[in-house]
Amino acid sequence: MIAAIDLGGTRTKFGLVDRGVVLESSSCDAASHGAIRAHLDEVAGLLENLLAGRRLGFGDCRGIGISSTGIVDSIRSRVLTTNGKYDDAVGFDFASWGKERTGLETRIENDARAALIGEWRYGAGHGRDDLFMVTLGTGIGTAAIVDGRPLVGPGFAGGNLGGHIIVRSGGRPCTCGGRGCLETEASGWVLPTLIAEHPKAESSQLKKLARPGFKEVMALAESGDSCAREILDHCLRVWGEAIVSFVHLLGPARVIVGGGLMNNPGPMLDSFRATLRQNGWGSLKDVEIVAAEHPDNAGLIGAAALFYDSENNTARTSQQQNT
Ligand SMILES: [Zn+2]
């Protein structure tokens, strides 16, 4: 069993995961700025409560897996850069903290890469060794498995910055400091701007909602609201075209799409497949595009999957000992 922590933007999820199955989980408010150690100590206490409910302790776990925003050095267990969240996590020694607080080995990975590792080991990517995953949410996370290994690169950013590929030259300013990134054309955070800038916004029901999300955009598009329809079609086209670019770059066997915006996967996947068929090169037109199997628990299952090899070896060893 792995104690898993998913450091999100507004909530931190935590739970107990056994070989791809979340046994139990809960969440708490994310850390305020400058409080990463105190926050992790709090989460460790909450994990201890979950374990105590099963008459267990940290000694019964194989390790602590952490899924984190930002570029993560998974070898030295450090967050290298963030984008306005958990600024004091940069440079923090997660491995030493885990050892001191719980006695356990601690592994940490970028949230998009962890989500893909989770899907690769226990979900929609199982059995394939060349995968690309895009997580559509407030921001856009990406990750790749190439030839059976996570794409990492010398600076640990390999495959992770797909939300910041430039899709419109000189476009809107992005949170990363650049302009015209994929996230500035279609993402959760840019949606209010897409609505505000739309010429038909004044006559749209979207304007009357306090905080419209993609769920509302989809529902209104269905009901005939032309502003919502045009915004949705724009985003689907931009995401689909980005998937074409990622497929052309990496030539994966399968593309997995996850994230909070995938609340109506059927029509979204159909749209992405049509865009790929229209624009794909040769046999890449037919690369599979599937929904993530663990959209709600991607962070926890991914964080726990960082221990896949040792957990499965342990399982095999104990099986051998029992026979
Ligand atoms: Zn950007």
mmCIF file of C-alpha atoms and ligand atoms in Angstrom:
data_model
loop_
_atom_site.group_PDB
_atom_site.id
_atom_site.type_symbol
_atom_site.label_atom_id
_atom_site.label_comp_id
_atom_site.label_asym_id
_atom_site.label_seq_id
_atom_site.Cartn_x
_atom_site.Cartn_y
_atom_site.Cartn_z
ATOM 1 C CA MET A 1 0.000 0.000 0.000
ATOM 2 C CA ILE A 2 1.169 3.520 -0.827
ATOM 3 C CA ALA A 3 0.263 6.720 1.022
ATOM 4 C CA ALA A 4 -0.462 9.139 -1.826
ATOM 5 C CA ILE A 5 -0.628 12.940 -1.844
ATOM 6 C CA ASP A 6 -1.887 15.102 -4.726
ATOM 7 C CA LEU A 7 -0.842 18.733 -4.230
ATOM 8 C CA GLY A 8 -3.485 20.603 -6.224
ATOM 9 C CA GLY A 9 -4.053 24.298 -6.795
ATOM 10 C CA THR A 10 -6.908 24.780 -4.327
ATOM 11 C CA ARG A 11 -7.296 21.361 -2.625
ATOM 12 C CA THR A 12 -4.783 18.750 -1.557
ATOM 13 C CA LYS A 13 -6.057 15.201 -1.953
ATOM 14 C CA PHE A 14 -4.557 12.345 0.025
ATOM 15 C CA GLY A 15 -5.319 8.663 0.337
ATOM 16 C CA LEU A 16 -4.254 5.047 0.528
ATOM 17 C CA VAL A 17 -3.697 3.288 -2.782
ATOM 18 C CA ASP A 18 -3.001 -0.364 -3.443
ATOM 19 C CA ARG A 19 -1.890 -1.316 -6.963
ATOM 20 C CA GLY A 20 -4.033 1.218 -8.770
ATOM 21 C CA VAL A 21 -7.034 1.056 -6.442
ATOM 22 C CA VAL A 22 -7.825 3.953 -4.119
ATOM 23 C CA LEU A 23 -8.814 2.265 -0.845
ATOM 24 C CA GLU A 24 -9.699 5.483 0.901
ATOM 25 C CA SER A 25 -9.164 9.184 0.259
ATOM 26 C CA SER A 26 -9.993 12.624 1.526
ATOM 27 C CA SER A 27 -8.898 16.203 0.920
ATOM 28 C CA CYS A 28 -8.055 19.441 2.690
ATOM 29 C CA ASP A 29 -7.390 23.054 1.678
ATOM 30 C CA ALA A 30 -4.156 23.505 -0.231
ATOM 31 C CA ALA A 31 -1.231 25.248 1.444
ATOM 32 C CA SER A 32 -1.207 28.994 1.631
ATOM 33 C CA HIS A 33 1.957 30.595 0.329
ATOM 34 C CA GLY A 34 5.062 29.921 2.369
ATOM 35 C CA ALA A 35 3.763 26.922 4.286
ATOM 36 C CA ILE A 36 4.753 23.773 2.435
ATOM 37 C CA ARG A 37 6.380 22.000 5.419
ATOM 38 C CA ALA A 38 3.492 22.783 7.778
ATOM 39 C CA HIS A 39 1.028 21.704 5.087
ATOM 40 C CA LEU A 40 2.796 18.373 4.496
ATOM 41 C CA ASP A 41 2.925 17.776 8.269
ATOM 42 C CA GLU A 42 -0.835 18.409 8.413
ATOM 43 C CA VAL A 43 -1.470 15.996 5.516
ATOM 44 C CA ALA A 44 0.779 13.355 7.146
ATOM 45 C CA GLY A 45 -1.362 13.630 10.294
ATOM 46 C CA LEU A 46 -4.542 13.182 8.237
ATOM 47 C CA LEU A 47 -3.018 10.154 6.487
ATOM 48 C CA GLU A 48 -2.161 8.726 9.919
ATOM 49 C CA ASN A 49 -5.844 9.073 10.845
ATOM 50 C CA LEU A 50 -6.871 7.131 7.714
ATOM 51 C CA LEU A 51 -4.327 4.421 8.559
ATOM 52 C CA ALA A 52 -5.396 4.317 12.227
ATOM 53 C CA GLY A 53 -8.975 3.679 11.060
ATOM 54 C CA ARG A 54 -7.638 0.452 9.555
ATOM 55 C CA ARG A 55 -5.473 -0.273 12.613
ATOM 56 C CA LEU A 56 -2.425 0.459 10.504
ATOM 57 C CA GLY A 57 0.448 2.935 10.570
ATOM 58 C CA PHE A 58 3.044 4.336 8.189
ATOM 59 C CA GLY A 59 5.108 1.185 8.839
ATOM 60 C CA ASP A 60 2.496 -0.756 6.856
ATOM 61 C CA CYS A 61 3.046 1.405 3.749
ATOM 62 C CA ARG A 62 5.638 0.882 1.026
ATOM 63 C CA GLY A 63 6.215 4.623 0.634
ATOM 64 C CA ILE A 64 4.776 8.076 0.104
ATOM 65 C CA GLY A 65 4.035 9.167 -3.467
ATOM 66 C CA ILE A 66 3.471 12.841 -4.222
ATOM 67 C CA SER A 67 1.980 14.353 -7.363
ATOM 68 C CA SER A 68 2.860 18.044 -7.641
ATOM 69 C CA THR A 69 2.311 20.984 -9.908
ATOM 70 C CA GLY A 70 5.452 22.433 -11.491
ATOM 71 C CA ILE A 71 8.590 20.937 -13.006
ATOM 72 C CA VAL A 72 9.815 18.217 -10.657
ATOM 73 C CA ASP A 73 13.264 16.637 -10.247
ATOM 74 C CA SER A 74 12.058 13.132 -9.454
ATOM 75 C CA ILE A 75 15.612 11.908 -8.745
ATOM 76 C CA ARG A 76 16.447 14.444 -6.018
ATOM 77 C CA SER A 77 12.771 14.754 -4.953
ATOM 78 C CA ARG A 78 12.565 18.473 -5.466
ATOM 79 C CA VAL A 79 10.216 20.875 -7.218
ATOM 80 C CA LEU A 80 12.354 22.958 -9.598
ATOM 81 C CA THR A 81 9.894 25.617 -10.796
ATOM 82 C CA THR A 82 6.230 26.395 -10.222
ATOM 83 C CA ASN A 83 3.822 28.759 -11.900
ATOM 84 C CA GLY A 84 2.495 30.856 -9.016
ATOM 85 C CA LYS A 85 1.578 27.928 -6.755
ATOM 86 C CA TYR A 86 3.568 26.487 -3.862
ATOM 87 C CA ASP A 87 6.439 28.909 -4.405
ATOM 88 C CA ASP A 88 8.225 27.775 -1.247
ATOM 89 C CA ALA A 89 8.088 24.158 -2.430
ATOM 90 C CA VAL A 90 10.887 25.062 -4.859
ATOM 91 C CA GLY A 91 14.053 23.473 -3.489
ATOM 92 C CA PHE A 92 12.230 21.818 -0.562
ATOM 93 C CA ASP A 93 13.676 18.363 0.186
ATOM 94 C CA PHE A 94 10.593 16.145 0.023
ATOM 95 C CA ALA A 95 12.583 12.927 0.520
ATOM 96 C CA SER A 96 14.156 14.108 3.783
ATOM 97 C CA TRP A 97 10.814 15.420 5.017
ATOM 98 C CA GLY A 98 9.158 12.048 4.319
ATOM 99 C CA LYS A 99 11.935 10.133 6.047
ATOM 100 C CA GLU A 100 11.844 12.394 9.126
ATOM 101 C CA ARG A 101 8.076 12.636 9.459
ATOM 102 C CA THR A 102 7.022 9.104 8.484
ATOM 103 C CA GLY A 103 10.145 6.935 8.173
ATOM 104 C CA LEU A 104 9.124 6.154 4.578
ATOM 105 C CA GLU A 105 10.777 6.554 1.216
ATOM 106 C CA THR A 106 9.137 9.496 -0.582
ATOM 107 C CA ARG A 107 8.883 9.937 -4.341
ATOM 108 C CA ILE A 108 7.549 13.002 -6.131
ATOM 109 C CA GLU A 109 6.628 13.658 -9.757
ATOM 110 C CA ASN A 110 5.028 16.354 -11.898
ATOM 111 C CA ASP A 111 1.243 15.953 -11.774
ATOM 112 C CA ALA A 112 0.728 15.416 -15.514
ATOM 113 C CA ARG A 113 3.560 12.875 -15.728
ATOM 114 C CA ALA A 114 2.312 11.091 -12.591
ATOM 115 C CA ALA A 115 -1.211 10.936 -14.053
ATOM 116 C CA LEU A 116 0.177 9.348 -17.220
ATOM 117 C CA ILE A 117 2.293 6.856 -15.252
ATOM 118 C CA GLY A 118 -0.888 5.919 -13.347
ATOM 119 C CA GLU A 119 -2.829 5.420 -16.611
ATOM 120 C CA TRP A 120 0.119 3.514 -18.125
ATOM 121 C CA ARG A 121 0.353 1.092 -15.213
ATOM 122 C CA TYR A 122 -3.269 0.813 -14.134
ATOM 123 C CA GLY A 123 -5.560 2.449 -16.670
ATOM 124 C CA ALA A 124 -6.167 3.543 -20.238
ATOM 125 C CA GLY A 125 -2.524 3.115 -21.267
ATOM 126 C CA HIS A 126 -2.052 -0.391 -19.939
ATOM 127 C CA GLY A 127 -0.117 -2.652 -22.294
ATOM 128 C CA ARG A 128 1.199 0.221 -24.462
ATOM 129 C CA ASP A 129 4.718 1.634 -24.245
ATOM 130 C CA ASP A 130 4.254 4.761 -26.371
ATOM 131 C CA LEU A 131 1.670 7.105 -24.931
ATOM 132 C CA PHE A 132 0.822 10.768 -24.866
ATOM 133 C CA MET A 133 -1.533 12.250 -22.297
ATOM 134 C CA VAL A 134 -3.139 15.658 -22.176
ATOM 135 C CA THR A 135 -4.947 16.818 -19.037
ATOM 136 C CA LEU A 136 -7.504 19.531 -19.773
ATOM 137 C CA GLY A 137 -8.290 21.580 -16.674
ATOM 138 C CA THR A 138 -7.728 25.060 -15.293
ATOM 139 C CA GLY A 139 -4.393 24.739 -17.077
ATOM 140 C CA ILE A 140 -3.278 22.084 -19.572
ATOM 141 C CA GLY A 141 -0.816 19.397 -18.487
ATOM 142 C CA THR A 142 0.934 16.998 -20.846
ATOM 143 C CA ALA A 143 3.285 14.032 -20.552
ATOM 144 C CA ALA A 144 4.667 11.261 -22.735
ATOM 145 C CA ILE A 145 5.909 7.693 -22.435
ATOM 146 C CA VAL A 146 8.382 6.955 -25.260
ATOM 147 C CA ASP A 147 9.751 3.461 -25.898
ATOM 148 C CA GLY A 148 8.535 2.294 -22.486
ATOM 149 C CA ARG A 149 10.022 5.151 -20.457
ATOM 150 C CA PRO A 150 8.574 8.456 -19.269
ATOM 151 C CA LEU A 151 9.963 11.308 -21.358
ATOM 152 C CA VAL A 152 11.917 13.389 -18.819
ATOM 153 C CA GLY A 153 14.900 15.128 -20.415
ATOM 154 C CA PRO A 154 17.902 16.778 -18.735
ATOM 155 C CA GLY A 155 15.848 19.529 -17.087
ATOM 156 C CA PHE A 156 12.938 17.223 -16.112
ATOM 157 C CA ALA A 157 10.503 19.237 -18.290
ATOM 158 C CA GLY A 158 10.346 16.710 -21.157
ATOM 159 C CA GLY A 159 6.788 16.417 -22.425
ATOM 160 C CA ASN A 160 5.341 18.521 -19.596
ATOM 161 C CA LEU A 161 4.920 21.946 -21.175
ATOM 162 C CA GLY A 162 2.414 21.112 -23.912
ATOM 163 C CA GLY A 163 0.033 23.716 -22.488
ATOM 164 C CA HIS A 164 2.614 26.321 -23.496
ATOM 165 C CA ILE A 165 3.229 25.374 -27.101
ATOM 166 C CA ILE A 166 2.524 28.532 -29.109
ATOM 167 C CA VAL A 167 -0.615 28.120 -31.188
ATOM 168 C CA ARG A 168 -1.206 31.787 -32.067
ATOM 169 C CA SER A 169 1.698 34.022 -32.969
ATOM 170 C CA GLY A 170 1.556 37.170 -30.798
ATOM 171 C CA GLY A 171 -1.644 35.987 -29.072
ATOM 172 C CA ARG A 172 -2.850 36.736 -25.545
ATOM 173 C CA PRO A 173 -0.302 36.966 -22.711
ATOM 174 C CA CYS A 174 0.073 33.695 -20.784
ATOM 175 C CA THR A 175 0.761 32.964 -17.124
ATOM 176 C CA CYS A 176 4.163 31.607 -18.193
ATOM 177 C CA GLY A 177 5.330 34.981 -19.505
ATOM 178 C CA GLY A 178 4.910 34.022 -23.155
ATOM 179 C CA ARG A 179 2.159 34.877 -25.626
ATOM 180 C CA GLY A 180 -0.261 32.825 -27.686
ATOM 181 C CA CYS A 181 0.212 29.556 -25.761
ATOM 182 C CA LEU A 182 -2.332 26.736 -26.071
ATOM 183 C CA GLU A 183 -3.641 27.684 -22.597
ATOM 184 C CA THR A 184 -4.334 31.258 -23.745
ATOM 185 C CA GLU A 185 -6.572 29.969 -26.560
ATOM 186 C CA ALA A 186 -8.501 27.243 -24.744
ATOM 187 C CA SER A 187 -8.264 26.319 -21.059
ATOM 188 C CA GLY A 188 -10.207 26.627 -17.821
ATOM 189 C CA TRP A 189 -8.435 29.811 -16.756
ATOM 190 C CA VAL A 190 -8.901 31.649 -20.060
ATOM 191 C CA LEU A 191 -12.616 30.779 -20.383
ATOM 192 C CA PRO A 192 -13.856 33.996 -18.658
ATOM 193 C CA THR A 193 -11.782 36.001 -21.175
ATOM 194 C CA LEU A 194 -13.151 33.975 -24.122
ATOM 195 C CA ILE A 195 -16.669 34.784 -22.917
ATOM 196 C CA ALA A 196 -15.952 38.471 -22.213
ATOM 197 C CA GLU A 197 -14.336 38.972 -25.630
ATOM 198 C CA HIS A 198 -17.006 37.114 -27.621
ATOM 199 C CA PRO A 199 -19.078 39.451 -29.859
ATOM 200 C CA LYS A 200 -22.326 37.637 -28.920
ATOM 201 C CA ALA A 201 -21.612 37.594 -25.168
ATOM 202 C CA GLU A 202 -24.204 40.252 -24.313
ATOM 203 C CA SER A 203 -27.079 38.137 -25.633
ATOM 204 C CA SER A 204 -25.755 34.880 -24.124
ATOM 205 C CA GLN A 205 -26.941 33.148 -20.979
ATOM 206 C CA LEU A 206 -23.242 32.730 -20.121
ATOM 207 C CA LYS A 207 -23.084 36.428 -19.246
ATOM 208 C CA LYS A 208 -25.732 35.890 -16.533
ATOM 209 C CA LEU A 209 -23.816 33.166 -14.717
ATOM 210 C CA ALA A 210 -21.477 34.161 -11.875
ATOM 211 C CA ARG A 211 -18.661 31.741 -12.709
ATOM 212 C CA PRO A 212 -19.426 29.775 -15.859
ATOM 213 C CA GLY A 213 -17.275 26.703 -16.478
ATOM 214 C CA PHE A 214 -17.058 24.339 -19.455
ATOM 215 C CA LYS A 215 -19.916 22.286 -18.020
ATOM 216 C CA GLU A 216 -22.202 25.319 -18.410
ATOM 217 C CA VAL A 217 -20.735 26.161 -21.834
ATOM 218 C CA MET A 218 -21.513 22.615 -23.012
ATOM 219 C CA ALA A 219 -25.036 22.628 -21.608
ATOM 220 C CA LEU A 220 -25.839 26.018 -23.165
ATOM 221 C CA ALA A 221 -24.265 25.020 -26.487
ATOM 222 C CA GLU A 222 -26.613 22.011 -26.518
ATOM 223 C CA SER A 223 -29.609 24.234 -25.812
ATOM 224 C CA GLY A 224 -28.861 26.487 -28.786
ATOM 225 C CA ASP A 225 -26.927 29.390 -27.206
ATOM 226 C CA SER A 226 -24.804 30.436 -30.198
ATOM 227 C CA CYS A 227 -22.134 32.212 -28.126
ATOM 228 C CA ALA A 228 -21.607 29.059 -26.026
ATOM 229 C CA ARG A 229 -21.625 26.928 -29.199
ATOM 230 C CA GLU A 230 -18.955 29.058 -30.887
ATOM 231 C CA ILE A 231 -16.734 29.129 -27.788
ATOM 232 C CA LEU A 232 -17.051 25.355 -27.376
ATOM 233 C CA ASP A 233 -16.338 24.688 -31.065
ATOM 234 C CA HIS A 234 -13.321 26.999 -30.915
ATOM 235 C CA CYS A 235 -11.888 25.180 -27.872
ATOM 236 C CA LEU A 236 -12.552 21.714 -29.312
ATOM 237 C CA ARG A 237 -10.829 22.719 -32.546
ATOM 238 C CA VAL A 238 -7.817 24.217 -30.741
ATOM 239 C CA TRP A 239 -7.423 21.160 -28.481
ATOM 240 C CA GLY A 240 -7.896 18.770 -31.397
ATOM 241 C CA GLU A 241 -5.294 20.611 -33.489
ATOM 242 C CA ALA A 242 -2.873 20.572 -30.550
ATOM 243 C CA ILE A 243 -3.385 16.794 -30.282
ATOM 244 C CA VAL A 244 -2.538 16.501 -33.999
ATOM 245 C CA SER A 245 0.711 18.403 -33.340
ATOM 246 C CA PHE A 246 1.588 16.208 -30.346
ATOM 247 C CA VAL A 247 0.873 13.061 -32.385
ATOM 248 C CA HIS A 248 3.075 14.338 -35.231
ATOM 249 C CA LEU A 249 5.877 15.151 -32.772
ATOM 250 C CA LEU A 250 5.880 11.926 -30.772
ATOM 251 C CA GLY A 251 4.111 9.298 -32.867
ATOM 252 C CA PRO A 252 2.449 7.614 -29.882
ATOM 253 C CA ALA A 253 0.398 4.412 -30.057
ATOM 254 C CA ARG A 254 -2.404 6.030 -28.066
ATOM 255 C CA VAL A 255 -3.431 9.456 -26.794
ATOM 256 C CA ILE A 256 -5.152 9.646 -23.406
ATOM 257 C CA VAL A 257 -7.263 12.680 -22.563
ATOM 258 C CA GLY A 258 -8.083 13.446 -18.933
ATOM 259 C CA GLY A 259 -8.766 16.349 -16.614
ATOM 260 C CA GLY A 260 -11.736 18.173 -15.137
ATOM 261 C CA LEU A 261 -12.920 19.548 -18.484
ATOM 262 C CA MET A 262 -13.569 16.033 -19.810
ATOM 263 C CA ASN A 263 -16.980 15.879 -18.135
ATOM 264 C CA ASN A 264 -18.637 14.848 -21.408
ATOM 265 C CA PRO A 265 -15.949 12.671 -22.999
ATOM 266 C CA GLY A 266 -17.990 11.118 -25.838
ATOM 267 C CA PRO A 267 -18.546 14.184 -28.065
ATOM 268 C CA MET A 268 -15.152 15.662 -27.125
ATOM 269 C CA LEU A 269 -13.274 12.511 -28.166
ATOM 270 C CA ASP A 270 -15.328 12.285 -31.389
ATOM 271 C CA SER A 271 -14.313 15.840 -32.213
ATOM 272 C CA PHE A 272 -10.598 15.177 -31.493
ATOM 273 C CA ARG A 273 -10.665 11.976 -33.594
ATOM 274 C CA ALA A 274 -12.265 13.824 -36.518
ATOM 275 C CA THR A 275 -9.617 16.579 -36.341
ATOM 276 C CA LEU A 276 -6.844 13.967 -36.281
ATOM 277 C CA ARG A 277 -8.360 12.071 -39.223
ATOM 278 C CA GLN A 278 -8.554 15.325 -41.178
ATOM 279 C CA ASN A 279 -5.024 16.531 -40.389
ATOM 280 C CA GLY A 280 -2.947 13.515 -39.403
ATOM 281 C CA TRP A 281 0.028 12.266 -41.386
ATOM 282 C CA GLY A 282 -0.407 8.798 -42.932
ATOM 283 C CA SER A 283 -1.229 6.099 -40.427
ATOM 284 C CA LEU A 284 -1.009 8.647 -37.589
ATOM 285 C CA LYS A 285 -4.563 9.641 -38.603
ATOM 286 C CA ASP A 286 -5.700 6.470 -36.850
ATOM 287 C CA VAL A 287 -3.831 6.830 -33.550
ATOM 288 C CA GLU A 288 -6.290 5.929 -30.816
ATOM 289 C CA ILE A 289 -7.650 8.757 -28.675
ATOM 290 C CA VAL A 290 -9.238 7.540 -25.449
ATOM 291 C CA ALA A 291 -10.506 8.995 -22.185
ATOM 292 C CA ALA A 292 -8.488 8.564 -18.981
ATOM 293 C CA GLU A 293 -9.767 5.745 -16.776
ATOM 294 C CA HIS A 294 -9.036 7.589 -13.540
ATOM 295 C CA PRO A 295 -10.087 11.192 -14.143
ATOM 296 C CA ASP A 296 -11.115 11.779 -10.532
ATOM 297 C CA ASN A 297 -8.157 10.091 -8.873
ATOM 298 C CA ALA A 298 -5.410 10.717 -11.459
ATOM 299 C CA GLY A 299 -3.156 12.430 -8.915
ATOM 300 C CA LEU A 300 -3.436 9.766 -6.220
ATOM 301 C CA ILE A 301 -3.173 6.748 -8.512
ATOM 302 C CA GLY A 302 -0.327 8.423 -10.391
ATOM 303 C CA ALA A 303 1.550 9.309 -7.200
ATOM 304 C CA ALA A 304 1.202 5.726 -5.963
ATOM 305 C CA ALA A 305 2.237 4.323 -9.368
ATOM 306 C CA LEU A 306 5.673 5.926 -8.822
ATOM 307 C CA PHE A 307 6.269 2.829 -6.676
ATOM 308 C CA TYR A 308 4.951 0.445 -9.361
ATOM 309 C CA ASP A 309 8.165 -1.568 -9.762
ATOM 310 C CA SER A 310 8.988 -1.986 -6.103
ATOM 311 C CA GLU A 311 5.357 -2.580 -5.137
ATOM 312 C CA ASN A 312 4.924 -5.274 -7.765
ATOM 313 C CA ASN A 313 8.273 -6.869 -6.962
ATOM 314 C CA THR A 314 7.317 -6.878 -3.282
ATOM 315 C CA ALA A 315 4.003 -8.491 -4.212
ATOM 316 C CA ARG A 316 5.760 -11.157 -6.235
ATOM 317 C CA THR A 317 8.349 -11.801 -3.502
ATOM 318 C CA SER A 318 5.707 -12.215 -0.804
ATOM 319 C CA GLN A 319 3.708 -14.473 -3.126
ATOM 320 C CA GLN A 320 6.793 -16.624 -3.667
ATOM 321 C CA GLN A 321 7.418 -16.739 0.071
ATOM 322 C CA ASN A 322 3.853 -17.858 0.673
ATOM 323 C CA THR A 323 4.067 -20.734 -1.797
HETATM 324 ZN ZN ZN B 1 2.289 29.842 -21.619
#
